Amino acid sequence: DTGVSQDPRHKITKRGQNVTFRCDPISEHNRLYWYRQTLGQGPEFLTYFQNEAQLEKSRLLSDRFSAERPKGSFSTLEIQRTEQGDSAMYLCASERSSYNEQFFGPGTRLTVL
Amino acid sequence: AQKITQTQPGMFVQEKEAVTLDCTYDTSDPSYGLFWYKQPSSGEMIFLIYQGSYDQQNATEGRYSLNFQKARKSANLVISASQLGDSAMYFCAMRAPGDDMRFGAGTRLTVKP
């Protein structure tokens, strides 16, 4: 399978706990995006990497959120001190520079109790 | 600021019929791209079709075509010969240079046998 993969697919956690999600992009894609999608809405941009550099962050990304992409390969998104409002689907997408299509992973559905 | 509007929360179509999903957008950038994605219940966003703002012809991909009316700022998706497997959420998205991808709220399409 050469598509974008995300792990875990589902995560249930208690409020106040930390969670970390992983995204493995398509290998030749140098751009990687994180989105958040709540029920009944379209995805909302969170942050974007070109290779290992984090080039843009949305104001939706509070200081409890941090994302990394060491060595420009896989990426992790960590949420510290989770809140019930963090419950959502977290989607990762990758893209090759100068191409227009973003390929999405299956998402990680987070439920904060 | 870029904005995408999908005014149809839900649509029904009979199997084998054609259906049009509406999308309007707002941007002051002369250069932009328009996208349609399909999201089945499994959650993965599947790219369907792309239209560049300078493209002279409407984009087509198999049973999908994009009815691009630049002056009206609309980019409606037409699905011909609907199949039961077309039942899903459909998202319109736009991207301008230097900006992130903006998604509409989506339209839930149900294909009836």
mmCIF file of C-alpha atoms in Angstrom:
data_model
loop_
_atom_site.group_PDB
_atom_site.id
_atom_site.type_symbol
_atom_site.label_atom_id
_atom_site.label_comp_id
_atom_site.label_asym_id
_atom_site.label_seq_id
_atom_site.Cartn_x
_atom_site.Cartn_y
_atom_site.Cartn_z
ATOM 1 C CA ASP A 1 0.000 0.000 0.000
ATOM 2 C CA THR A 2 1.630 3.269 -1.092
ATOM 3 C CA GLY A 3 -1.004 5.677 0.185
ATOM 4 C CA VAL A 4 -0.964 7.944 3.238
ATOM 5 C CA SER A 5 -1.304 6.010 6.477
ATOM 6 C CA GLN A 6 -2.288 7.194 9.928
ATOM 7 C CA ASP A 7 -2.044 5.551 13.292
ATOM 8 C CA PRO A 8 -4.062 4.955 15.370
ATOM 9 C CA ARG A 9 -7.363 4.975 13.537
ATOM 10 C CA HIS A 10 -9.298 5.544 16.740
ATOM 11 C CA LYS A 11 -8.252 6.941 20.104
ATOM 12 C CA ILE A 12 -10.373 7.314 23.212
ATOM 13 C CA THR A 13 -8.815 9.240 26.053
ATOM 14 C CA LYS A 14 -9.796 10.962 29.253
ATOM 15 C CA ARG A 15 -9.754 14.713 29.565
ATOM 16 C CA GLY A 16 -6.354 15.984 30.621
ATOM 17 C CA GLN A 17 -4.361 13.158 29.048
ATOM 18 C CA ASN A 18 -1.822 13.612 26.267
ATOM 19 C CA VAL A 19 -2.241 11.896 22.908
ATOM 20 C CA THR A 20 0.039 11.512 19.901
ATOM 21 C CA PHE A 21 -0.931 10.650 16.342
ATOM 22 C CA ARG A 22 1.334 9.534 13.547
ATOM 23 C CA CYS A 23 1.126 10.138 9.810
ATOM 24 C CA ASP A 24 3.223 8.421 7.153
ATOM 25 C CA PRO A 25 2.978 10.296 3.853
ATOM 26 C CA ILE A 26 3.527 8.970 0.378
ATOM 27 C CA SER A 27 7.284 8.545 0.175
ATOM 28 C CA GLU A 28 8.090 11.000 -2.623
ATOM 29 C CA HIS A 29 5.801 13.721 -1.271
ATOM 30 C CA ASN A 30 7.682 16.549 0.409
ATOM 31 C CA ARG A 31 4.643 18.427 1.725
ATOM 32 C CA LEU A 32 2.550 17.214 4.634
ATOM 33 C CA TYR A 33 -0.608 18.744 6.057
ATOM 34 C CA TRP A 34 -2.671 18.207 9.198
ATOM 35 C CA TYR A 35 -6.386 18.986 9.280
ATOM 36 C CA ARG A 36 -9.098 18.706 11.903
ATOM 37 C CA GLN A 37 -12.646 17.753 10.969
ATOM 38 C CA THR A 38 -15.577 17.994 13.349
ATOM 39 C CA LEU A 39 -18.959 16.404 12.740
ATOM 40 C CA GLY A 40 -20.873 18.003 9.900
ATOM 41 C CA GLN A 41 -18.011 20.223 8.812
ATOM 42 C CA GLY A 42 -15.312 20.171 6.211
ATOM 43 C CA PRO A 43 -11.677 19.731 7.195
ATOM 44 C CA GLU A 44 -9.964 22.745 8.755
ATOM 45 C CA PHE A 45 -6.283 23.393 8.175
ATOM 46 C CA LEU A 46 -4.027 23.020 11.219
ATOM 47 C CA THR A 47 -0.438 23.024 10.025
ATOM 48 C CA TYR A 48 1.828 22.309 7.075
ATOM 49 C CA PHE A 49 5.364 21.006 6.571
ATOM 50 C CA GLN A 50 7.644 21.269 3.608
ATOM 51 C CA ASN A 51 10.210 18.566 4.209
ATOM 52 C CA GLU A 52 11.095 18.923 7.902
ATOM 53 C CA ALA A 53 10.230 22.611 8.167
ATOM 54 C CA GLN A 54 6.910 23.618 9.680
ATOM 55 C CA LEU A 55 5.978 26.545 7.455
ATOM 56 C CA GLU A 56 2.519 27.475 8.591
ATOM 57 C CA LYS A 57 0.282 27.048 11.607
ATOM 58 C CA SER A 58 -3.376 27.909 11.924
ATOM 59 C CA ARG A 59 -4.659 29.927 14.832
ATOM 60 C CA LEU A 60 -6.709 26.803 15.583
ATOM 61 C CA LEU A 61 -3.445 25.210 16.716
ATOM 62 C CA SER A 62 -3.306 26.272 20.356
ATOM 63 C CA ASP A 63 -0.172 25.907 22.462
ATOM 64 C CA ARG A 64 -1.439 22.489 23.579
ATOM 65 C CA PHE A 65 -0.861 21.220 20.045
ATOM 66 C CA SER A 66 2.557 20.478 18.628
ATOM 67 C CA ALA A 67 3.555 18.845 15.378
ATOM 68 C CA GLU A 68 6.870 17.547 14.174
ATOM 69 C CA ARG A 69 8.262 16.015 11.042
ATOM 70 C CA PRO A 70 11.764 14.824 11.844
ATOM 71 C CA LYS A 71 13.903 14.127 8.776
ATOM 72 C CA GLY A 72 11.054 15.150 6.521
ATOM 73 C CA SER A 73 9.437 11.741 6.574
ATOM 74 C CA PHE A 74 6.642 10.786 8.974
ATOM 75 C CA SER A 75 4.928 13.380 11.139
ATOM 76 C CA THR A 76 3.464 13.354 14.623
ATOM 77 C CA LEU A 77 0.743 15.528 16.074
ATOM 78 C CA GLU A 78 0.614 15.723 19.861
ATOM 79 C CA ILE A 79 -2.197 17.179 21.904
ATOM 80 C CA GLN A 80 -1.396 17.877 25.536
ATOM 81 C CA ARG A 81 -3.979 18.145 28.312
ATOM 82 C CA THR A 82 -6.808 17.098 26.006
ATOM 83 C CA GLU A 83 -10.186 18.790 26.299
ATOM 84 C CA GLN A 84 -13.598 17.533 25.196
ATOM 85 C CA GLY A 85 -13.554 20.128 22.434
ATOM 86 C CA ASP A 86 -10.569 18.346 20.906
ATOM 87 C CA SER A 87 -12.817 15.431 19.940
ATOM 88 C CA ALA A 88 -12.654 15.301 16.144
ATOM 89 C CA MET A 89 -11.223 13.463 13.178
ATOM 90 C CA TYR A 90 -7.589 14.404 12.564
ATOM 91 C CA LEU A 91 -6.643 14.045 8.927
ATOM 92 C CA CYS A 92 -3.204 14.012 7.379
ATOM 93 C CA ALA A 93 -2.520 14.719 3.714
ATOM 94 C CA SER A 94 0.603 14.726 1.601
ATOM 95 C CA GLU A 95 1.468 16.399 -1.664
ATOM 96 C CA ARG A 96 4.333 16.679 -4.099
ATOM 97 C CA SER A 97 5.515 20.258 -4.623
ATOM 98 C CA SER A 98 4.043 22.010 -7.639
ATOM 99 C CA TYR A 99 1.305 19.421 -7.961
ATOM 100 C CA ASN A 100 -2.225 20.283 -7.052
ATOM 101 C CA GLU A 101 -3.591 17.156 -5.502
ATOM 102 C CA GLN A 102 -3.423 16.372 -1.805
ATOM 103 C CA PHE A 103 -3.713 12.709 -0.897
ATOM 104 C CA PHE A 104 -5.432 12.087 2.405
ATOM 105 C CA GLY A 105 -4.967 9.369 4.960
ATOM 106 C CA PRO A 106 -7.865 7.549 6.634
ATOM 107 C CA GLY A 107 -7.754 9.848 9.661
ATOM 108 C CA THR A 108 -7.533 9.355 13.406
ATOM 109 C CA ARG A 109 -10.806 9.747 15.250
ATOM 110 C CA LEU A 110 -10.202 11.187 18.706
ATOM 111 C CA THR A 111 -12.810 10.984 21.449
ATOM 112 C CA VAL A 112 -12.098 12.830 24.680
ATOM 113 C CA LEU A 113 -14.289 11.700 27.576
ATOM 114 C CA ALA B 1 -10.277 35.965 2.563
ATOM 115 C CA GLN B 2 -11.148 32.836 0.661
ATOM 116 C CA LYS B 3 -14.526 31.301 1.304
ATOM 117 C CA ILE B 4 -16.273 28.198 0.015
ATOM 118 C CA THR B 5 -20.030 27.694 0.239
ATOM 119 C CA GLN B 6 -21.984 24.499 -0.290
ATOM 120 C CA THR B 7 -25.669 25.274 0.181
ATOM 121 C CA GLN B 8 -27.029 21.731 -0.086
ATOM 122 C CA PRO B 9 -26.661 19.811 3.185
ATOM 123 C CA GLY B 10 -28.181 16.726 1.579
ATOM 124 C CA MET B 11 -29.120 15.516 -1.878
ATOM 125 C CA PHE B 12 -30.944 12.430 -3.152
ATOM 126 C CA VAL B 13 -30.601 10.929 -6.609
ATOM 127 C CA GLN B 14 -31.996 7.850 -8.250
ATOM 128 C CA GLU B 15 -29.488 5.247 -9.339
ATOM 129 C CA LYS B 16 -28.307 5.785 -12.952
ATOM 130 C CA GLU B 17 -29.476 9.428 -12.927
ATOM 131 C CA ALA B 18 -27.177 12.463 -13.016
ATOM 132 C CA VAL B 19 -26.831 14.834 -10.069
ATOM 133 C CA THR B 20 -25.302 18.285 -9.610
ATOM 134 C CA LEU B 21 -23.710 19.343 -6.334
ATOM 135 C CA ASP B 22 -23.396 23.092 -5.924
ATOM 136 C CA CYS B 23 -20.327 25.034 -4.852
ATOM 137 C CA THR B 24 -19.677 28.760 -4.858
ATOM 138 C CA TYR B 25 -16.502 30.468 -3.796
ATOM 139 C CA ASP B 26 -15.155 33.891 -3.036
ATOM 140 C CA THR B 27 -11.617 35.059 -3.570
ATOM 141 C CA SER B 28 -9.782 38.137 -4.758
ATOM 142 C CA ASP B 29 -6.870 36.109 -6.114
ATOM 143 C CA PRO B 30 -6.851 35.742 -9.903
ATOM 144 C CA SER B 31 -5.029 32.415 -9.597
ATOM 145 C CA TYR B 32 -6.612 29.606 -7.643
ATOM 146 C CA GLY B 33 -7.514 25.953 -7.814
ATOM 147 C CA LEU B 34 -10.819 24.278 -7.156
ATOM 148 C CA PHE B 35 -11.145 20.706 -5.931
ATOM 149 C CA TRP B 36 -13.816 18.163 -5.175
ATOM 150 C CA TYR B 37 -13.299 15.372 -2.665
ATOM 151 C CA LYS B 38 -15.503 12.423 -1.739
ATOM 152 C CA GLN B 39 -15.614 11.186 1.850
ATOM 153 C CA PRO B 40 -17.316 7.818 2.354
ATOM 154 C CA SER B 41 -18.368 6.675 5.803
ATOM 155 C CA SER B 42 -14.912 5.152 6.281
ATOM 156 C CA GLY B 43 -13.588 8.714 6.632
ATOM 157 C CA GLU B 44 -10.900 8.870 3.969
ATOM 158 C CA MET B 45 -10.987 11.908 1.664
ATOM 159 C CA ILE B 46 -10.791 10.782 -1.965
ATOM 160 C CA PHE B 47 -9.729 13.297 -4.613
ATOM 161 C CA LEU B 48 -12.164 13.458 -7.527
ATOM 162 C CA ILE B 49 -11.409 16.379 -9.804
ATOM 163 C CA TYR B 50 -9.424 19.619 -10.118
ATOM 164 C CA GLN B 51 -10.058 22.875 -12.010
ATOM 165 C CA GLY B 52 -7.539 25.665 -12.322
ATOM 166 C CA SER B 53 -8.791 29.224 -12.544
ATOM 167 C CA TYR B 54 -7.060 29.738 -15.892
ATOM 168 C CA ASP B 55 -8.203 26.470 -17.428
ATOM 169 C CA GLN B 56 -10.237 27.159 -20.525
ATOM 170 C CA GLN B 57 -12.182 23.930 -20.483
ATOM 171 C CA ASN B 58 -14.252 22.335 -17.762
ATOM 172 C CA ALA B 59 -12.450 19.465 -16.061
ATOM 173 C CA THR B 60 -13.735 15.926 -16.532
ATOM 174 C CA GLU B 61 -12.690 12.668 -14.884
ATOM 175 C CA GLY B 62 -14.745 9.665 -15.896
ATOM 176 C CA ARG B 63 -18.280 10.147 -14.557
ATOM 177 C CA TYR B 64 -17.278 13.382 -12.809
ATOM 178 C CA SER B 65 -17.297 16.765 -14.484
ATOM 179 C CA LEU B 66 -16.864 20.230 -13.060
ATOM 180 C CA ASN B 67 -19.180 22.950 -14.317
ATOM 181 C CA PHE B 68 -16.878 25.945 -13.887
ATOM 182 C CA GLN B 69 -18.513 29.357 -14.262
ATOM 183 C CA LYS B 70 -15.807 31.838 -13.384
ATOM 184 C CA ALA B 71 -17.896 35.001 -13.603
ATOM 185 C CA ARG B 72 -20.459 33.517 -11.228
ATOM 186 C CA LYS B 73 -17.695 32.039 -9.025
ATOM 187 C CA SER B 74 -19.294 28.637 -9.091
ATOM 188 C CA ALA B 75 -17.726 25.200 -9.475
ATOM 189 C CA ASN B 76 -20.506 22.655 -9.434
ATOM 190 C CA LEU B 77 -19.765 18.932 -9.544
ATOM 191 C CA VAL B 78 -21.803 16.828 -11.927
ATOM 192 C CA ILE B 79 -21.918 13.078 -11.375
ATOM 193 C CA SER B 80 -23.395 11.180 -14.289
ATOM 194 C CA ALA B 81 -24.969 7.714 -14.117
ATOM 195 C CA SER B 82 -25.047 7.626 -10.300
ATOM 196 C CA GLN B 83 -24.127 4.384 -8.603
ATOM 197 C CA LEU B 84 -24.980 3.165 -5.112
ATOM 198 C CA GLY B 85 -21.291 3.482 -4.220
ATOM 199 C CA ASP B 86 -21.480 7.223 -4.878
ATOM 200 C CA SER B 87 -23.371 7.689 -1.608
ATOM 201 C CA ALA B 88 -21.005 9.764 0.528
ATOM 202 C CA MET B 89 -20.154 13.273 1.700
ATOM 203 C CA TYR B 90 -18.794 15.518 -1.034
ATOM 204 C CA PHE B 91 -16.580 18.500 -0.266
ATOM 205 C CA CYS B 92 -15.679 21.401 -2.499
ATOM 206 C CA ALA B 93 -12.360 23.082 -1.733
ATOM 207 C CA MET B 94 -10.335 26.003 -2.975
ATOM 208 C CA ARG B 95 -6.700 26.930 -2.757
ATOM 209 C CA ALA B 96 -4.957 30.137 -3.730
ATOM 210 C CA PRO B 97 -1.172 30.655 -3.855
ATOM 211 C CA GLY B 98 0.243 31.211 -0.408
ATOM 212 C CA ASP B 99 -2.976 30.120 1.260
ATOM 213 C CA ASP B 100 -4.104 26.865 2.744
ATOM 214 C CA MET B 101 -6.847 24.645 1.354
ATOM 215 C CA ARG B 102 -10.325 25.830 2.365
ATOM 216 C CA PHE B 103 -13.188 23.348 2.411
ATOM 217 C CA GLY B 104 -16.926 23.852 2.268
ATOM 218 C CA ALA B 105 -19.279 22.276 4.788
ATOM 219 C CA GLY B 106 -20.070 19.415 2.445
ATOM 220 C CA THR B 107 -23.104 17.830 0.807
ATOM 221 C CA ARG B 108 -24.325 14.368 1.760
ATOM 222 C CA LEU B 109 -25.354 12.506 -1.371
ATOM 223 C CA THR B 110 -27.627 9.495 -1.105
ATOM 224 C CA VAL B 111 -28.163 7.333 -4.175
ATOM 225 C CA LYS B 112 -31.453 5.453 -4.092
ATOM 226 C CA PRO B 113 -31.844 2.073 -5.801
#
